[in-house]
XYZ file of C-alpha atoms in Angstrom:
419
model
C 84.621 5.473 72.853
C 87.251 4.605 75.429
C 87.194 1.952 78.132
C 88.760 2.846 81.471
C 88.289 1.053 84.797
C 85.568 -1.020 83.133
C 83.424 2.006 82.295
C 82.818 3.620 78.927
C 83.826 7.262 78.577
C 81.471 9.426 76.535
C 83.783 11.523 74.361
C 83.694 15.300 74.631
C 84.346 17.958 77.245
C 80.717 18.503 78.301
C 77.337 17.088 77.215
C 74.863 19.573 78.720
C 73.877 20.760 75.247
C 73.365 17.129 74.179
C 70.755 16.732 76.919
C 68.943 19.801 75.607
C 69.103 18.387 72.066
C 68.309 14.719 72.820
C 66.053 15.076 75.875
C 64.533 11.803 77.059
C 66.852 9.784 74.807
C 70.145 11.221 76.070
C 71.101 8.195 78.203
C 69.340 5.544 76.106
C 71.073 6.701 72.925
C 74.418 6.004 74.551
C 73.570 2.745 76.327
C 72.253 1.470 72.971
C 75.269 2.781 71.067
C 77.843 1.432 73.503
C 75.830 -1.707 74.380
C 76.271 -1.063 78.106
C 74.275 -0.189 81.208
C 76.749 2.358 82.580
C 78.915 5.115 81.139
C 80.739 8.238 82.250
C 79.965 11.673 80.854
C 80.263 15.343 81.820
C 77.239 17.555 82.545
C 77.284 21.192 83.597
C 81.036 21.037 84.023
C 81.224 17.958 86.259
C 81.634 14.215 85.858
C 78.443 12.185 85.902
C 77.818 8.434 85.804
C 74.727 7.345 83.863
C 73.048 4.054 84.778
C 70.245 1.932 83.351
C 68.615 -1.408 84.134
C 66.983 -3.178 87.055
C 70.194 -4.037 88.897
C 71.428 -0.471 88.514
C 68.118 0.752 89.909
C 68.500 -1.415 93.019
C 71.912 0.124 93.636
C 70.622 3.646 92.965
C 67.950 3.307 95.672
C 70.362 1.976 98.286
C 70.507 4.847 100.789
C 73.774 3.573 102.210
C 75.396 4.177 98.834
C 73.536 7.195 97.430
C 72.103 10.436 98.740
C 69.786 13.057 97.232
C 71.275 16.016 99.052
C 73.272 18.077 96.590
C 72.135 16.034 93.581
C 69.406 18.322 92.350
C 70.561 21.423 90.468
C 69.514 24.661 92.175
C 67.656 25.713 89.018
C 65.306 22.717 89.448
C 64.858 23.402 93.162
C 63.877 26.965 92.279
C 61.214 25.805 89.837
C 59.946 22.282 90.474
C 60.546 21.156 94.059
C 61.385 24.182 96.177
C 64.769 24.800 97.788
C 65.737 22.223 100.458
C 62.359 20.456 100.337
C 61.706 16.717 100.821
C 63.169 15.591 97.484
C 66.645 16.671 98.621
C 66.530 15.022 102.040
C 68.151 11.777 103.184
C 68.161 9.313 106.080
C 66.113 10.141 109.209
C 64.891 13.628 108.169
C 63.644 12.230 104.849
C 62.014 9.201 106.475
C 60.151 11.369 108.980
C 58.955 13.817 106.333
C 58.058 10.977 103.961
C 55.917 9.211 106.579
C 54.051 12.461 107.097
C 53.439 12.740 103.338
C 52.249 9.123 103.243
C 49.756 9.881 106.031
C 48.196 12.511 103.764
C 47.762 9.981 100.951
C 46.044 6.994 102.531
C 43.600 4.938 100.481
C 40.630 6.792 102.002
C 42.198 10.138 101.129
C 42.955 8.934 97.593
C 39.313 7.918 97.212
C 38.153 11.321 98.438
C 40.372 13.146 95.933
C 39.153 10.887 93.121
C 35.545 11.607 94.111
C 36.136 15.371 94.034
C 37.903 15.076 90.690
C 35.028 13.084 89.185
C 32.551 15.708 90.381
C 34.526 18.493 88.717
C 34.900 16.423 85.561
C 31.174 15.711 85.311
C 30.336 19.387 85.914
C 32.671 20.452 83.114
C 30.901 18.418 80.437
C 28.079 20.925 80.101
C 30.573 23.711 79.371
C 32.408 21.516 76.877
C 29.190 20.724 75.038
C 28.600 24.440 74.457
C 32.036 24.953 72.911
C 33.031 24.233 69.337
C 36.139 22.451 70.617
C 38.332 22.156 73.690
C 42.024 21.497 74.331
C 42.006 18.608 76.787
C 45.294 19.440 78.526
C 44.172 23.006 79.249
C 40.848 21.807 80.625
C 42.372 19.066 82.734
C 44.994 21.232 84.423
C 42.232 23.561 85.620
C 39.886 20.782 86.718
C 42.526 18.866 88.613
C 43.948 22.017 90.192
C 40.503 22.916 91.525
C 39.955 19.380 92.840
C 43.414 19.289 94.466
C 42.817 22.606 96.234
C 39.435 21.435 97.502
C 40.993 18.189 98.716
C 43.841 19.878 100.567
C 41.582 22.586 102.001
C 43.295 25.411 100.139
C 40.725 28.122 99.329
C 40.721 29.154 95.684
C 38.354 31.460 93.818
C 36.788 30.375 90.556
C 38.325 33.305 88.678
C 41.865 32.442 89.812
C 41.888 28.706 89.064
C 43.363 29.030 85.573
C 46.169 31.344 86.675
C 47.073 29.110 89.631
C 46.991 26.002 87.435
C 49.226 27.759 84.915
C 51.721 28.593 87.658
C 51.846 24.953 88.786
C 52.344 23.828 85.201
C 55.047 26.433 84.576
C 57.046 24.996 87.494
C 56.952 21.620 85.780
C 57.632 22.979 82.312
C 60.591 25.032 83.525
C 62.755 22.053 84.484
C 63.980 21.378 80.963
C 63.908 24.907 79.640
C 66.317 27.779 79.366
C 65.548 31.462 79.016
C 61.808 32.310 79.026
C 60.648 28.788 79.986
C 62.925 28.715 83.016
C 62.110 32.223 84.179
C 58.395 31.558 83.795
C 58.805 28.441 85.948
C 60.731 30.368 88.592
C 58.125 33.129 88.566
C 55.349 30.533 88.932
C 57.162 29.026 91.901
C 57.635 32.412 93.595
C 53.994 33.455 93.105
C 52.693 30.120 94.342
C 54.936 30.085 97.420
C 53.792 33.594 98.334
C 50.146 32.560 97.905
C 50.428 29.361 99.953
C 52.541 31.031 102.651
C 49.784 33.583 103.129
C 47.177 30.840 103.486
C 49.223 28.823 105.994
C 49.974 31.983 107.975
C 46.241 32.715 108.146
C 45.632 29.178 109.418
C 48.265 29.539 112.125
C 46.841 32.914 113.178
C 43.313 31.501 113.316
C 42.043 33.744 110.490
C 41.304 30.690 108.343
C 39.815 27.524 109.791
C 40.175 24.524 107.441
C 38.705 21.127 108.239
C 40.412 19.353 111.121
C 42.178 16.623 109.150
C 42.699 18.496 105.904
C 46.218 18.425 104.437
C 46.301 22.224 104.789
C 45.756 22.154 108.546
C 47.982 19.128 109.087
C 50.803 20.795 107.130
C 50.342 24.130 108.884
C 50.795 22.597 112.329
C 53.047 19.623 111.559
C 55.897 19.061 113.991
C 58.859 16.726 113.600
C 59.790 14.084 116.151
C 61.749 16.699 118.106
C 58.641 18.833 118.407
C 59.779 21.528 115.992
C 57.188 23.147 113.767
C 58.122 23.618 110.129
C 59.122 27.123 109.159
C 56.392 28.937 107.264
C 58.323 28.927 103.983
C 59.057 25.200 104.213
C 55.455 24.346 105.093
C 54.393 26.226 101.970
C 56.939 24.408 99.799
C 55.814 21.025 101.078
C 52.117 21.787 100.616
C 52.957 22.826 97.059
C 54.769 19.475 96.757
C 51.413 17.844 97.518
C 49.367 19.883 95.035
C 51.854 20.303 92.154
C 52.282 16.554 91.383
C 48.500 16.187 91.342
C 48.207 18.993 88.784
C 50.978 17.252 86.800
C 48.648 14.276 86.279
C 46.993 16.433 83.590
C 49.920 15.419 81.375
C 49.254 11.721 81.980
C 45.529 12.276 81.318
C 46.348 13.896 77.972
C 48.548 10.936 77.041
C 45.736 8.602 78.166
C 43.382 10.249 75.681
C 46.058 9.985 73.008
C 46.495 6.281 73.790
C 42.748 5.649 73.439
C 42.809 7.417 70.071
C 46.032 5.858 68.760
C 45.277 2.289 69.812
C 41.716 1.441 68.718
C 42.552 -2.255 69.082
C 42.075 -1.705 72.835
C 38.525 -0.333 72.582
C 36.648 -3.596 73.070
C 38.685 -4.491 76.133
C 38.189 -0.992 77.526
C 34.430 -1.343 77.206
C 34.463 -4.717 78.965
C 37.190 -3.863 81.493
C 37.876 -7.575 82.068
C 40.676 -8.394 84.513
C 40.730 -4.711 85.535
C 41.832 -3.668 82.060
C 41.718 0.016 83.040
C 44.553 -0.582 85.487
C 46.626 -2.355 82.841
C 45.883 0.345 80.295
C 46.965 3.274 82.484
C 50.075 1.410 83.596
C 50.984 0.930 79.958
C 50.387 4.642 79.348
C 52.821 5.389 82.186
C 55.377 3.031 80.642
C 54.958 3.832 76.955
C 54.613 7.626 76.948
C 57.312 10.000 78.283
C 57.003 11.587 81.714
C 60.169 11.420 83.844
C 63.403 11.357 81.775
C 65.942 10.434 84.464
C 66.643 10.818 88.186
C 69.713 12.096 89.997
C 71.638 11.252 93.160
C 75.167 11.595 94.529
C 77.455 8.863 95.789
C 77.253 8.830 99.589
C 80.425 6.819 100.165
C 83.062 5.102 98.072
C 82.026 1.662 96.816
C 82.581 -0.678 93.883
C 79.915 -2.069 91.560
C 80.388 -4.010 88.322
C 84.117 -3.511 88.580
C 83.883 0.285 88.764
C 84.832 2.388 91.767
C 82.189 4.974 92.619
C 83.700 7.931 94.465
C 81.918 9.939 97.148
C 80.196 13.048 95.806
C 80.006 12.002 92.147
C 76.723 12.747 90.363
C 74.789 9.696 89.116
C 71.793 9.694 86.760
C 69.353 6.787 86.419
C 67.639 6.423 83.033
C 63.888 6.205 83.710
C 62.631 6.591 80.141
C 65.250 4.168 78.822
C 64.253 1.517 81.364
C 60.619 1.882 80.317
C 61.729 0.981 76.773
C 64.421 -1.558 77.571
C 64.021 -4.871 75.638
C 65.822 -6.661 78.487
C 62.943 -5.665 80.785
C 59.977 -5.495 78.402
C 59.035 -7.690 75.461
C 58.309 -5.544 72.399
C 58.930 -2.321 74.372
C 58.034 -0.048 71.454
C 54.563 -1.532 71.133
C 51.581 -0.446 73.235
C 50.400 -3.639 74.964
C 48.397 -3.213 78.204
C 48.164 -7.010 78.538
C 51.810 -7.104 79.605
C 50.591 -5.949 83.041
C 48.238 -8.931 83.354
C 51.205 -10.850 84.727
C 51.665 -10.129 88.406
C 55.325 -9.652 89.228
C 57.553 -7.517 91.383
C 58.361 -4.370 89.387
C 59.749 -2.327 92.278
C 63.021 -1.708 90.452
C 62.069 -2.360 86.834
C 59.057 -0.054 86.404
C 59.779 3.356 87.893
C 57.833 6.116 86.087
C 57.532 7.941 89.427
C 60.625 6.579 91.136
C 61.615 3.175 92.501
C 62.010 1.433 95.824
C 59.739 1.409 98.864
C 57.351 4.415 98.707
C 57.068 4.501 102.509
C 60.801 4.879 103.104
C 62.594 5.759 99.892
C 62.247 8.380 97.186
C 59.408 6.792 95.226
C 56.553 9.272 94.757
C 54.044 8.908 97.650
C 51.262 10.018 95.309
C 51.690 7.211 92.790
C 48.407 5.628 93.890
C 46.659 8.964 93.370
C 48.083 9.168 89.851
C 46.775 5.723 88.942
C 43.287 6.301 90.384
C 42.903 9.707 88.696
C 44.054 8.216 85.383
C 41.570 5.335 85.703
C 38.743 7.753 86.459
C 39.739 9.837 83.423
C 39.869 6.754 81.211
C 36.406 5.648 82.322
C 35.112 9.162 81.622
C 36.610 9.299 78.116
C 35.388 5.826 77.163
C 32.008 5.558 78.883
C 30.669 9.006 79.780
C 31.200 11.153 76.677
C 31.374 10.995 72.908
C 33.641 13.278 70.916
C 35.485 13.706 67.654
C 39.213 14.174 67.238
C 39.810 16.701 64.455
C 42.951 16.820 62.360
C 45.772 18.210 64.497
C 49.414 17.730 65.425
C 49.411 14.924 68.015
C 53.151 14.334 67.824
C 55.344 14.902 70.847
C 59.042 15.684 70.901
C 61.337 13.465 72.948
C 63.908 16.235 72.639
C 61.716 18.415 74.879
C 61.664 17.849 78.658
C 58.868 17.676 79.723
C 56.899 16.862 76.597
C 53.254 16.768 75.575
C 51.273 16.286 72.339
C 51.834 19.486 70.367
C 48.112 20.278 70.108
C 47.298 19.454 73.730
C 44.725 16.984 72.280
C 41.828 18.870 70.697
C 38.315 17.416 71.012
C 35.144 18.676 69.291
C 31.407 17.922 69.132
C 31.431 16.649 72.708
C 28.242 14.971 73.917
C 27.237 13.010 76.980
C 26.552 9.338 76.373
C 22.976 8.341 77.056
């Protein structure tokens, strides 16, 4: 450890392999070791500044100081987000595109998606009851993919749901992988873009007539403030950026089931749901279990913070997982305590499982409300609508793997409807 210009230098020429080995804990391991909230390292051959903490988060989401353009590695654009899509935009273009995304995710639209999801969930119970056992993650990715396609207006055949859901999930899984995992994610992205491009093209040509205010039709004919229609390929990428994060909620649902199983002390409160306990419970799932490891940006202009001079163009990573387990932010961070969310307080920059800042203007996920409502509906279903057994299985998850999931996918057997 060396101290230079009031910042700790992480020893070594490059730490890309350390990220692959340590995963979600890469930044936290070092902030704990060095007892700091900022250090300098090298990733993929370039200098990077790693930050953690609420004050660091406020700086990170200051658009005068940081930009997203150029921050995201091309390999992630080619799997998760799509090349040059909304996540890599800044300033006016990002604000305009973000407002359009927000218009697709109003409270009424969230309620409609939740209703469709519940319908698909209820219909699936009869199939589950006929099976010896199910893997919850596999079931949920298919159910939520079907609901998301219905909600957006994207036509999908029953016999293609699983393959499409797998492609969406491979995009997500590819972000932290090398070799086969990455290539599978890239292939999933390419197949999905081709599929959605064909659908949007049919809409524009009048061959397919979705409902008037469906996200599909709105995306197909969206124009920016200058009156320019999105190119076909970009419209497809952005519609995928509506559906893919919804499919990703299947991971959160799986962790929700794990939380119900691992924390039986919460069962009585779940049954009563006093003080909107479901909301507190799913928020604690989002805090306690791993989802987003860290976020990236680049310095937009030279500035100084905490005695350190940030130089234009330098890569900066914000530690999301570490902040969710930071004892300076959370009391007993390694314990699962939904009651911590009973206290109403501003957590805009201290609780950022899907990004921080103002969701209407900044880079916080516009679908965060959808995530919470789908998780609450899933929790109610698991607790009140069905009975099941959890057989012996490997429920561990590896923090060294990005993204991660319980190894078994959460197996359930002897599923019955509650009377």
